[in-house]
Coordinates of C-alpha atoms and ligand atoms in Angstrom, one line a residue:
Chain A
X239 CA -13.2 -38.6 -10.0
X240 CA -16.0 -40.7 -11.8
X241 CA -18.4 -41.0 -9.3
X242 CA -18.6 -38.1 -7.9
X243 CA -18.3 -34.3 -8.3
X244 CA -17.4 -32.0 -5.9
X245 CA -18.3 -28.1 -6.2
X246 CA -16.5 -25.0 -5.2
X247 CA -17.5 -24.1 -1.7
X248 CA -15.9 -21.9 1.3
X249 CA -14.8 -24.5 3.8
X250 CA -16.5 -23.3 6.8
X251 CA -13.8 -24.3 9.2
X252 CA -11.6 -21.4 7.6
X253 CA -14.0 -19.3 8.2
X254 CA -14.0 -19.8 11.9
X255 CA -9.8 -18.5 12.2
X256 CA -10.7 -15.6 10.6
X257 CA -13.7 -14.8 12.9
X258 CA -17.2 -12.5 11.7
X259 CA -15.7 -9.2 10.9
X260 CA -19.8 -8.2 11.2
X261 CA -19.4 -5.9 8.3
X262 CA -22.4 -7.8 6.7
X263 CA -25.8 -7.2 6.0
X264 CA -28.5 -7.6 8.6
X265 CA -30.1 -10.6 7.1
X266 CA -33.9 -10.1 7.1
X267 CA -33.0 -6.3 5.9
X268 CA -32.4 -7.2 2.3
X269 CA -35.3 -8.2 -0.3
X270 CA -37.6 -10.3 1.8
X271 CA -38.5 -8.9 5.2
X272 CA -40.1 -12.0 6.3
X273 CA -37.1 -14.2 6.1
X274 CA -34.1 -15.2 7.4
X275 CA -31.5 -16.3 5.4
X276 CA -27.8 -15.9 5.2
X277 CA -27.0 -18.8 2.3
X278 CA -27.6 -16.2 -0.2
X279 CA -25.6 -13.3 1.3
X280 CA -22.1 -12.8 0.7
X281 CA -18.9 -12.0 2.5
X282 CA -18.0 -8.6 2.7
X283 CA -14.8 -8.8 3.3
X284 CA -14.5 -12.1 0.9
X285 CA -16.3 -10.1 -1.7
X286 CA -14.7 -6.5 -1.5
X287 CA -11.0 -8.6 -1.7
X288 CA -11.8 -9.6 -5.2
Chain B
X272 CA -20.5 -39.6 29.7
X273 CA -23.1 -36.9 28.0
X274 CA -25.2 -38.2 25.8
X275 CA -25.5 -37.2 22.3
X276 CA -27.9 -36.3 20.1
X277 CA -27.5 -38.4 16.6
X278 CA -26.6 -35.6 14.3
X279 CA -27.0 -36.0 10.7
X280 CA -23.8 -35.3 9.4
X281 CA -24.0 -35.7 5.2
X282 CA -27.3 -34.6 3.8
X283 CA -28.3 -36.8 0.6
X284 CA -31.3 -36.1 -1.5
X285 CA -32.6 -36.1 -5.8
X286 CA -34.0 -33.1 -7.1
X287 CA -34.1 -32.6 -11.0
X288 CA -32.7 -35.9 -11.7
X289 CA -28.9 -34.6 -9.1
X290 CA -28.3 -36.8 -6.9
X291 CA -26.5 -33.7 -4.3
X292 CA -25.0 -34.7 -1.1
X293 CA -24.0 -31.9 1.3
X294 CA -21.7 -32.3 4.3
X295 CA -23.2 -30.2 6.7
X296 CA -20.2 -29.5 8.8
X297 CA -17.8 -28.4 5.8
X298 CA -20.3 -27.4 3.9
X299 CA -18.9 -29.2 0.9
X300 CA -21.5 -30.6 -1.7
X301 CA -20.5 -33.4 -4.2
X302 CA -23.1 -34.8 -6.8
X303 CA -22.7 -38.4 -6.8
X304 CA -23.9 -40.9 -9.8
X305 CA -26.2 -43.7 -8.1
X306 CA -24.0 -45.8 -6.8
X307 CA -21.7 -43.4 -4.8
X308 CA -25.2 -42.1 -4.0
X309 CA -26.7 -45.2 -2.8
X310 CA -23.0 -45.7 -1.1
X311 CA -22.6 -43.1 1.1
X312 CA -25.3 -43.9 3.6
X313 CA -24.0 -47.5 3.9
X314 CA -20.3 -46.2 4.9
X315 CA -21.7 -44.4 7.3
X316 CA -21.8 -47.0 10.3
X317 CA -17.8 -47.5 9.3
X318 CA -17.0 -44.1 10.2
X319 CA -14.7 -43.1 13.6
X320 CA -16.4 -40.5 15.4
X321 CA -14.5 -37.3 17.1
X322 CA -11.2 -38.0 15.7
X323 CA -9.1 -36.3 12.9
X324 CA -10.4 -36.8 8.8
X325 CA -7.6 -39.1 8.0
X326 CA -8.4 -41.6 10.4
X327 CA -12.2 -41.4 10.0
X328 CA -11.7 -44.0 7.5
X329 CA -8.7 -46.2 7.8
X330 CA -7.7 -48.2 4.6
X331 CA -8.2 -51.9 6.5
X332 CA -12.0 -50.4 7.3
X333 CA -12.8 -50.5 3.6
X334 CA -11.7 -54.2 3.0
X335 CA -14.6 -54.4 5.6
X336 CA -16.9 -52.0 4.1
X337 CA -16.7 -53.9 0.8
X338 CA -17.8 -57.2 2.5
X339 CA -20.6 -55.7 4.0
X340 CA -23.6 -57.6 2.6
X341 CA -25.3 -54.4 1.1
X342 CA -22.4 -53.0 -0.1
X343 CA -22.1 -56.8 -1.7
X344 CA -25.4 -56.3 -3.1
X345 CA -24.4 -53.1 -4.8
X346 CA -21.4 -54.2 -6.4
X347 CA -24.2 -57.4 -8.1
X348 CA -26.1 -54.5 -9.2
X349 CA -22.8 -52.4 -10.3
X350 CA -19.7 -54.2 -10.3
X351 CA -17.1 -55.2 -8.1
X352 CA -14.5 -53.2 -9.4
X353 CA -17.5 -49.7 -10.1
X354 CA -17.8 -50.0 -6.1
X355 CA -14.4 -50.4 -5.2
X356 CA -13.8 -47.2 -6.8
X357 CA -16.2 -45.5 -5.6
X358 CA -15.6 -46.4 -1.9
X359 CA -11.9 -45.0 -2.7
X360 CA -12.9 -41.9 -4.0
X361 CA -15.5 -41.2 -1.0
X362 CA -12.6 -42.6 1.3
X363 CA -10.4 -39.3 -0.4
X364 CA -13.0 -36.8 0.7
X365 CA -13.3 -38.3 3.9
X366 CA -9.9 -37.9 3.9
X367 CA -10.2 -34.5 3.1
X368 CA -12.6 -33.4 5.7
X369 CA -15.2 -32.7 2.7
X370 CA -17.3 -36.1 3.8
X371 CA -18.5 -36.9 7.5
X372 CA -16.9 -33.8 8.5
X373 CA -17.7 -33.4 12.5
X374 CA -19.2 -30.5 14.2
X375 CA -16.4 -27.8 15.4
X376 CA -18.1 -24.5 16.5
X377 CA -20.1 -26.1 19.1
X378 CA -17.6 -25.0 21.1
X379 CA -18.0 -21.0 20.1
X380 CA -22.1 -20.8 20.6
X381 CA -21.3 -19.9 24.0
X382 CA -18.6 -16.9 23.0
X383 CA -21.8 -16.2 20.5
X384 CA -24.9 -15.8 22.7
X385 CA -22.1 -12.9 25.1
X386 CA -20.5 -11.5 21.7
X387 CA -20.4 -7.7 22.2
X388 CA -23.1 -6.6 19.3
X389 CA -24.0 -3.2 17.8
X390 CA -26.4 -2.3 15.7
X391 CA -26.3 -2.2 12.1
X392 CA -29.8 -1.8 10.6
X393 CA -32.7 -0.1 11.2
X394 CA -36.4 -0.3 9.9
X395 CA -37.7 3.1 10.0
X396 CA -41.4 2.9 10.1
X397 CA -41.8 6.7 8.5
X398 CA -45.5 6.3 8.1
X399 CA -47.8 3.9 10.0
X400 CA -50.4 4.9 7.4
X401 CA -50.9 3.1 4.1
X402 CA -53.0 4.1 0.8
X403 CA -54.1 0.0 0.6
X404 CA -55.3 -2.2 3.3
X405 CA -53.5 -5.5 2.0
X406 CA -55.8 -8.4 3.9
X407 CA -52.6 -9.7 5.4
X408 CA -50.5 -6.9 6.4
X409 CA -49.4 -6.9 9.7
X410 CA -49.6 -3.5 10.3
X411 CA -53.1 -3.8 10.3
X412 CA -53.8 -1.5 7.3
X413 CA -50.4 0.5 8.1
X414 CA -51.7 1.2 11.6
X415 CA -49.6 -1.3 13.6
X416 CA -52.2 -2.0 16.2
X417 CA -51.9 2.3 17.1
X418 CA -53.0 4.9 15.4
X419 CA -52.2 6.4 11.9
X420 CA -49.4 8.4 12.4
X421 CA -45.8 9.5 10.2
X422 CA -42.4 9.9 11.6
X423 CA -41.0 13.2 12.2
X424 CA -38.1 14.7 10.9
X425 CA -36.9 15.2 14.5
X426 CA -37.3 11.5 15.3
X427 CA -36.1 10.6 12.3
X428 CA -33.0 12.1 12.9
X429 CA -32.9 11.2 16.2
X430 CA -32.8 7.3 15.1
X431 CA -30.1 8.1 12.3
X432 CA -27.9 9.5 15.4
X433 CA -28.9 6.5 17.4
X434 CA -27.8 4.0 15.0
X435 CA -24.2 6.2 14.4
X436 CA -23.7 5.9 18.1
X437 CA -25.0 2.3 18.8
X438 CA -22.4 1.0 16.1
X439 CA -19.3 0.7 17.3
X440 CA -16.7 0.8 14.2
X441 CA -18.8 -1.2 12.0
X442 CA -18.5 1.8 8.4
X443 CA -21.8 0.2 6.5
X444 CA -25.1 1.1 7.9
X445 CA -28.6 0.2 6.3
X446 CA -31.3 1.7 6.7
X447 CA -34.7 0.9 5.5
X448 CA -37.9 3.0 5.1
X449 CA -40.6 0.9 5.8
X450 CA -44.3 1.8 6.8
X451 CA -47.3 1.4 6.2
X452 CA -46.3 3.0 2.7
X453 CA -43.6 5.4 3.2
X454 CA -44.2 7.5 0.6
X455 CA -47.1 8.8 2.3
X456 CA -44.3 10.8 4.4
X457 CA -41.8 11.2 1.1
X458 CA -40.4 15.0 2.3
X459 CA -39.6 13.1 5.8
X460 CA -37.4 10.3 3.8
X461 CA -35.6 13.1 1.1
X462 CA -34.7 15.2 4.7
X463 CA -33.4 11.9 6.3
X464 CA -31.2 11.3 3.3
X465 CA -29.5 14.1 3.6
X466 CA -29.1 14.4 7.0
X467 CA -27.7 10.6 6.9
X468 CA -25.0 11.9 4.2
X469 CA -24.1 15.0 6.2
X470 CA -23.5 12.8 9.2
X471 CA -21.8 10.1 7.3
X472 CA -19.2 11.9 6.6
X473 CA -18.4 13.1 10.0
X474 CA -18.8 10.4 11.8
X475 CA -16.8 8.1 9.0
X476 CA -20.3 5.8 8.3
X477 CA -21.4 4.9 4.8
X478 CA -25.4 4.6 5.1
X479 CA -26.9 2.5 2.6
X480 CA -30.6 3.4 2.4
X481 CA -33.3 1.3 0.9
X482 CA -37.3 1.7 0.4
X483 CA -40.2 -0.9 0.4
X484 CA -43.1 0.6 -1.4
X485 CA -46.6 -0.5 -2.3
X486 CA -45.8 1.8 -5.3
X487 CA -49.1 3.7 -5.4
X488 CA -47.7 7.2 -5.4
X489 CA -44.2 6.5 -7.0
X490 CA -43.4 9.2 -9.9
X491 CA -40.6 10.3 -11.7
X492 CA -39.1 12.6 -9.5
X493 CA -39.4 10.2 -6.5
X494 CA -37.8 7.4 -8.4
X495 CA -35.0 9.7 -10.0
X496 CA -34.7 10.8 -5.9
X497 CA -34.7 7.1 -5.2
X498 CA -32.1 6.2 -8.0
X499 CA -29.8 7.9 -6.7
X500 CA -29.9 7.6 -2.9
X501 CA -31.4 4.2 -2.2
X502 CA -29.2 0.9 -3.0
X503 CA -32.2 -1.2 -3.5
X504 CA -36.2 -0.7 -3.8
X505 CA -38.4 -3.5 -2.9
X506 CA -41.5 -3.4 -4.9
X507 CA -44.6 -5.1 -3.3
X508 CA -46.4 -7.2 -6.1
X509 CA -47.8 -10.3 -6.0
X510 CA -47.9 -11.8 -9.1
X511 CA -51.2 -12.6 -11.3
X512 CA -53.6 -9.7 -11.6
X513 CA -55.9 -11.7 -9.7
X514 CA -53.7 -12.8 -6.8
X515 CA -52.5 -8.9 -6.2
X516 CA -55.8 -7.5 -6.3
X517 CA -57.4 -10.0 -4.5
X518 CA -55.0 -9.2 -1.7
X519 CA -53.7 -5.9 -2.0
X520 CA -56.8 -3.6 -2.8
X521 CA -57.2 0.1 -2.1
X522 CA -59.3 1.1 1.1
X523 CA -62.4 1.3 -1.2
X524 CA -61.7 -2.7 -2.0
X525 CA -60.9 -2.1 -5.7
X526 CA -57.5 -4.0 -6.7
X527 CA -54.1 -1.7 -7.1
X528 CA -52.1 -3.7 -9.7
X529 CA -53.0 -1.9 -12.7
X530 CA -51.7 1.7 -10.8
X531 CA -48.4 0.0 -9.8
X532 CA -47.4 -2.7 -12.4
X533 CA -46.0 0.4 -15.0
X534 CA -44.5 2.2 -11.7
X535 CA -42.6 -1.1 -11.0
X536 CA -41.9 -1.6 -14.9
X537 CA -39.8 2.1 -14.6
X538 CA -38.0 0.8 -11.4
X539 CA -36.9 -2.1 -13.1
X540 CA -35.6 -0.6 -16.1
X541 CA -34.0 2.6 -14.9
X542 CA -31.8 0.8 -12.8
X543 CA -30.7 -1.8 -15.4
X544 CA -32.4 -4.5 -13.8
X545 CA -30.6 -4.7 -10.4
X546 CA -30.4 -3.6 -6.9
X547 CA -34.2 -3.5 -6.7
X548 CA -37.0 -6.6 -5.8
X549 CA -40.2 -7.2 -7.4
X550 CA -41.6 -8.5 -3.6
X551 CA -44.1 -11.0 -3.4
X552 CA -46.1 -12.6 -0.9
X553 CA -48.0 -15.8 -1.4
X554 CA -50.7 -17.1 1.1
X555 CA -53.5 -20.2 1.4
X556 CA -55.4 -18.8 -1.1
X557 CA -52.2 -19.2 -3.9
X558 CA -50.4 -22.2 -3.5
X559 CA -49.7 -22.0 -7.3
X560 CA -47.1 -19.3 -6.6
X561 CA -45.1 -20.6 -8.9
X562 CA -47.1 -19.0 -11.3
X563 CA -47.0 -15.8 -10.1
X564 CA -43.1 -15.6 -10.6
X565 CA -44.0 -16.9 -13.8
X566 CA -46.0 -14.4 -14.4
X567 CA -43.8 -11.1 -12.9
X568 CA -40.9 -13.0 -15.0
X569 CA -42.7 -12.5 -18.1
X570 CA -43.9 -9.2 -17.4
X571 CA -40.3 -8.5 -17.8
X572 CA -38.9 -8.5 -14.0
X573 CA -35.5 -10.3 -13.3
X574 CA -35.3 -10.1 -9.6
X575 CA -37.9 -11.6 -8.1
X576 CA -38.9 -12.9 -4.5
X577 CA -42.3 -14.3 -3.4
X578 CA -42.0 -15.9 0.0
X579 CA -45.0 -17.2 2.1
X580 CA -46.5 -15.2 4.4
X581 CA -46.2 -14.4 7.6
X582 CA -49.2 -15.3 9.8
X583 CA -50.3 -16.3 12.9
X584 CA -52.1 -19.8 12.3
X585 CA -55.7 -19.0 12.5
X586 CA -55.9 -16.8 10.0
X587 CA -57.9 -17.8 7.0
X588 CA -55.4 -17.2 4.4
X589 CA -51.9 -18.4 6.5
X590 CA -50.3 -21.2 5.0
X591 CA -52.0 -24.9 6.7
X592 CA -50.3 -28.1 6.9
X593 CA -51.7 -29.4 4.0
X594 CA -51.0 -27.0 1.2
X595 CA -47.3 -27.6 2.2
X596 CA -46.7 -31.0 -0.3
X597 CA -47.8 -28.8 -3.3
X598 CA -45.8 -25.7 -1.7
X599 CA -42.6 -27.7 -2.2
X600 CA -43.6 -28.9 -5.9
X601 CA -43.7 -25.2 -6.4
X602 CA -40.6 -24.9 -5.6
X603 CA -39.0 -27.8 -8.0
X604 CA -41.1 -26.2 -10.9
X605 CA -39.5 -22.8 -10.3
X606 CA -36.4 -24.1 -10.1
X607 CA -36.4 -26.0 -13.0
X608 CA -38.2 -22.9 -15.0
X609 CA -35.2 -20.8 -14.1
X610 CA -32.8 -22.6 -15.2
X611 CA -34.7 -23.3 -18.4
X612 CA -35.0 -19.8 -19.3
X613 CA -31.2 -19.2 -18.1
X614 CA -30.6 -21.7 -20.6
X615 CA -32.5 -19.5 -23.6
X616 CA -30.4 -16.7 -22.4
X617 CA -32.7 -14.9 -19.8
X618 CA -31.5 -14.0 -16.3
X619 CA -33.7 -14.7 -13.6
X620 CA -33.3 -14.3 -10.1
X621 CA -35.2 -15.7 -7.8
X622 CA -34.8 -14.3 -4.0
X623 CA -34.8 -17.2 -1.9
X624 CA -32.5 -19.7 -4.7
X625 CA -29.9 -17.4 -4.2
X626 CA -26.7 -19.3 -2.4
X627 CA -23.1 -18.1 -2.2
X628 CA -21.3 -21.0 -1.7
X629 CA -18.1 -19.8 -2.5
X630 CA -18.5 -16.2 -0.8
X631 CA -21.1 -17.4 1.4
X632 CA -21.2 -15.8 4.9
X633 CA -18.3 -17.0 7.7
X634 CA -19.5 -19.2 10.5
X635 CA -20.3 -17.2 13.2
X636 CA -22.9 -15.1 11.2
X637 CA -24.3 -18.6 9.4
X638 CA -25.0 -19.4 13.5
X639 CA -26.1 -16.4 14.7
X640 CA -29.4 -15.8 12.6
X641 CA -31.0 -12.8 11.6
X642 CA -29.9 -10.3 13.9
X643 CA -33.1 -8.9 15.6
X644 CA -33.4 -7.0 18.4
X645 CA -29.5 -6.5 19.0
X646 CA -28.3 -5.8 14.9
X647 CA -31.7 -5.2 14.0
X648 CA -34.3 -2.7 15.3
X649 CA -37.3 -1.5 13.9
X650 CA -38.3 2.2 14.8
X651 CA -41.8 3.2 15.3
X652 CA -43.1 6.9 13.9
X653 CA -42.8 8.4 17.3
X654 CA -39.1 6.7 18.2
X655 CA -40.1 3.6 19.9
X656 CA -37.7 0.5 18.9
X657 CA -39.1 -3.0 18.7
X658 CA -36.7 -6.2 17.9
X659 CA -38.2 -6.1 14.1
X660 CA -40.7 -4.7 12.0
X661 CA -42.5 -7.9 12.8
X662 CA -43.3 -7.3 16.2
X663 CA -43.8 -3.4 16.2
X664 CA -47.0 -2.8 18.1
X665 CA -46.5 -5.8 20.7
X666 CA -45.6 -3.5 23.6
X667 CA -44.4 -7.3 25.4
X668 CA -41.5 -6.5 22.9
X669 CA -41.1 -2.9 23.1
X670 CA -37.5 -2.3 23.6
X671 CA -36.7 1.8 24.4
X672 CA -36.8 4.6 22.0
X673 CA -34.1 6.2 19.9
X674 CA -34.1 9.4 22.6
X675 CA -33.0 7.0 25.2
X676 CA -31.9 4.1 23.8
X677 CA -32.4 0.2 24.6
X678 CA -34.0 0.6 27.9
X679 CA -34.8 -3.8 28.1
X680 CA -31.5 -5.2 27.9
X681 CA -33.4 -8.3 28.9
X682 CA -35.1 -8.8 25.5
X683 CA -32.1 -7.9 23.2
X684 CA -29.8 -10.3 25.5
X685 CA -32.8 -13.2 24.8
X686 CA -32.6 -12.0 21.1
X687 CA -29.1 -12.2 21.0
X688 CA -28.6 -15.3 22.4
X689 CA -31.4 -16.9 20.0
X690 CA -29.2 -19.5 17.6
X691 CA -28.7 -22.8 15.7
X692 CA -28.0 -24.4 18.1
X693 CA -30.1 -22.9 20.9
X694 CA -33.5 -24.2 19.3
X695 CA -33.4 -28.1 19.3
X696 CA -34.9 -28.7 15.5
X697 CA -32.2 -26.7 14.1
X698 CA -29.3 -28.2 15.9
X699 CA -30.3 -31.3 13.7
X700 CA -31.5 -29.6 10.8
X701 CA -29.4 -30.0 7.7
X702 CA -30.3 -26.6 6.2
X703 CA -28.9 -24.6 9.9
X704 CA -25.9 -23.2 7.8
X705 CA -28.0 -21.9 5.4
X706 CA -31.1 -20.5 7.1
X707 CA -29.5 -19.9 10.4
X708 CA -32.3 -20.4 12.7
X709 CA -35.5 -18.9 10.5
X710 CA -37.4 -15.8 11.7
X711 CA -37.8 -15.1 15.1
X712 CA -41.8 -13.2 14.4
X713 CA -42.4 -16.5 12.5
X714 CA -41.2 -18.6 15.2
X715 CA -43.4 -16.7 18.0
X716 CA -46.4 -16.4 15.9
X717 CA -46.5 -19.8 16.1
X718 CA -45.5 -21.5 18.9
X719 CA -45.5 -18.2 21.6
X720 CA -41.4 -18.4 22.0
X721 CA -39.1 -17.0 19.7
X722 CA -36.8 -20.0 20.6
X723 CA -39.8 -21.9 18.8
X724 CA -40.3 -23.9 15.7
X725 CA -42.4 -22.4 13.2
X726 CA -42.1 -26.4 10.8
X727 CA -44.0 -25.5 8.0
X728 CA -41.7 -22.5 7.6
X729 CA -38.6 -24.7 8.0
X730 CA -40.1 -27.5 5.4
X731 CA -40.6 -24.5 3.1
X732 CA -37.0 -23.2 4.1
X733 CA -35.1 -27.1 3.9
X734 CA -37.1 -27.4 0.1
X735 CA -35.7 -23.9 -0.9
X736 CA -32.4 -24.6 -0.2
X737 CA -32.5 -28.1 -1.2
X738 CA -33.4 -26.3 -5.0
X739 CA -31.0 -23.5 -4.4
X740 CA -27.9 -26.0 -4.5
X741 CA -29.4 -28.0 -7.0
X742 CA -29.4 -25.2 -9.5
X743 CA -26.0 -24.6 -8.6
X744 CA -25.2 -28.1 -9.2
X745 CA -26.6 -28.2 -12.7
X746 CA -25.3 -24.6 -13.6
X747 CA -21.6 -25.6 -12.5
X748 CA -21.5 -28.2 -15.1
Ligands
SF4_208 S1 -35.1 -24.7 8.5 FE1 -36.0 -24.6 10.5 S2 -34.9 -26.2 11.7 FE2 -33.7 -25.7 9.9 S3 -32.2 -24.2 10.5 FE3 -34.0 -23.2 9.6 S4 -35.3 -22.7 11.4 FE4 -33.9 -24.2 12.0
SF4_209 S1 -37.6 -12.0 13.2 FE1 -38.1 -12.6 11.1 S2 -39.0 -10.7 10.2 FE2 -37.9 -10.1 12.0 S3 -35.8 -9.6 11.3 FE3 -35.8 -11.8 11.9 S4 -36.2 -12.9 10.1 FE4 -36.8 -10.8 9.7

């Protein structure tokens, strides 16, 4: 396309049929402690597949 | 008929000279030149609502869209033929659910606030004693609003058991040691360890320990203990000399960076630059933070996080309304300083730019927020358990104790049911995927409900993620 670019992302909506397996981290647990933010995490089970 | 809210759907803004456009729903992001930029907004009106992507947009609609005076007034500025292109390859996305995607988990926040929960993570406060009185600890000079007093190796085991037993089959289980500075009760954490990897074992659990230290009394054995055991250190620096000592002096009043900055220097380097944080925290009287990454970058640190504190509003140094313009310049200078010195070959990583957005997080924990009080406890020195470490000491949240358990069921079902789309600004908010509802303490420091908005935190938040995608937009080139 010229006008526009699109990025790799994980469609959200696939996410849904495959349901929080929880296996995550606890958000606030990780660096900051003040902070809540999941953007930055990754998928356990996404990650531990590759 | 119910009435709806308007929802933005397609989140467009410039940052670093990207013109990034990010479909909320999908979470697909496209960077656009100008005129698809200036574009998208004036499709918008054209769109079918509730109804499947490929007939969001029907072909005859764009014969319409083009006559549209703006859109006219574009193709002046463009050309006929530029726009017409354009509309066709925003019509395939559309097509594609990546643009004006609709809002489909609505429907699940109710399955989310009931969803059976264990826990995962614990904050185990080992000592509520500290060797510095930082100015805006909330511990209150590591006493949390009690007295001084460090965790037991009975009570400490005692939470380790409790978190095995409160997490149903869920194998990874993190476990912090927080204070006040818990290497004021050091033999208490090596006992823990090993207790956690005799039990793991047994009980088929894979602990991950980590430790947030002011680094005062950090030495080679505990760092080689450390090293081993913990998969991440947070170190608590705050960038300039100045800026650290100012805030973070010892009980005397004389500054501590000079006894921690070569205690942090080993952390970094003995374990190759990862799995540890360089922790910041930047207040009202530094609203030049970026310069204190600056700074910890060239002192040779790679993962780095300085995040505003956390502060209830009339405290001199909490962040006011009016640093928050030059808060979010901060934030484009840092981001375009990263990717500068990514470009000469140095790897920088800054805490809150981080985004996975191929490996991100599934929906349901994007929606759910940060997990305290029901994933999340904090655990006082003599067992008590509080939603977070953030409200340890505020008996209104004291929850039970790790002899016998969650005793208000009340406050972790409130907890629990705390999400996007339970507080009103994020339901709207284009960031809600990202941030999933901001900090609960933050939220109730502020506005007395942790269902609350805390808004400078979320304009700090929207800005941080707004130059976390950005980076990834320029990097992906
Ligand atoms: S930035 Fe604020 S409004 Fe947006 S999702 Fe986060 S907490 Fe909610
Ligand atoms: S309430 Fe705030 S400090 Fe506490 S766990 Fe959640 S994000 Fe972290």
């Amino acid at each position: 396309m010229k006008h526009i670019r699109t990025l790799n992302t994980r469609d959200y909506r696939k996410s849904v049929k495959q349901g929080g397996c929880g296996e995550c981290q606890t958000s606030c647990q990780s660096a900051c402690k003040t902070s809540c933010t999941v953007g930055n995490q990754s998928c356990e089970t996404l990650t531990s597949k590759r | 008929m119910v009435f709806k809210r308007y929802i933005p759907v397609v989140h467009r803004y410039k940052n670093g000279g990207y013109n990034i456009v990010l479909d909320v729903e999908s979470g697909a992001v496209h960077v656009a030149d100008d005129l698809a930029y200036e574009l998208i907004p004036l499709m918008e009106g054209y769109i079918k609502k509730d109804s499947k992507p490929e007939e969001r947009l029907p072909d005859e609609v764009l014969e319409t869209i083009l006559a549209d005076p703006s859109v006219r007034e574009l193709a002046d500025r463009f050309s006929p033929d530029a726009v017409r292109e354009s509309l066709e390859e925003l019509k395939s996305l559309v097509d594609s659910d990546a643009l004006f995607s609709e809002d489909t988990y609505r429907a699940y926040v109710g399955s989310l606030a009931n969803r059976p929960t264990v826990v995962k993570a614990l904050c185990l406060h080992v000592a509520h004693d500290c060797n510095l009185s930082c100015k805006y600890c909330f511990a209150s000079e590591g006493e949390y609003k009690g007295k001084r007093e460090l965790m037991s190796l009975e009570v400490g085991k005692k939470a380790l058991d409790f978190l095995i037993e409160n997490s149903g089959s869920r194998r990874n289980l993190e476990v912090d040691f927080f204070g006040g500075e818990p290497l004021m009760n050091w033999q208490v954490v090596k006992e823990l360890v090993e207790y956690g990897r005799r039990r793991e074992k047994e009980a088929d659990k894979n602990f991950r320990f980590t430790l947030t230290t002011n680094g005062v009394l950090l030495n080679d054995e505990i760092l080689e203990f450390a090293n081993r055991e913990m998969s991440n250190i947070v170190c608590s620096i705050d960038g300039r000399k100045e800026v650290h000592d100012a805030m973070r002096p010892f009980r005397g009043g004389q500054g501590s960076y000079d006894r921690v900055l070569p205690g942090f220097k080993k952390v970094a380097a003995s374990r190759n630059q990862n799995n540890y944080y360089v922790r910041g925290t930047y207040t009202h009287f530094n609203t030049d933070f970026s310069r204190d990454v600056i700074h910890l970058m060239d002192e040779g640190f790679e993962q780095i996080s300085v995040e505003p504190v956390v502060a209830p509003p009339e405290m001199d140094y909490a962040i006011k309304e009016e640093d928050v313009p030059g808060l979010l310049e901060q934030y484009d200078l840092l981001a375009d300083e990263i990717i500068k010195r990514r470009k000469e070959g140095h790897f920088v990583n800054f805490f809150h730019f981080m985004i996975d957005l191929e490996q991100g997080p599934c929906v349901a924990k994007r929606l759910s927020g940060c997990g305290s009080g029901c994933e999340y406890l904090a655990v006082t020195p003599t067992g008590d358990l509080y939603p977070c470490h953030q409200f340890v000491g505020n008996t209104d949240f004291l929850m039970g104790n790790v002899f016998e358990g969650i005793k208000r069921t009340d406050l972790r079902d409130s907890f629990k049911a705390c999400n996007v789309y339970t507080k009103e600004s994020c339901d709207t908010c284009f960031a809600k995927f990202y941030c999933s509802g901001g900090c609960a303490a933050n939220s109730y420091n502020f506005s007395g409900d942790i269902n609350g908005t805390y808004d400078i935190g979320c304009q700090l938040q929207r800005k941080r993620v707004e130059c976390a995608i950005r980076i990834k937009a320029q990097t992906s080139e």
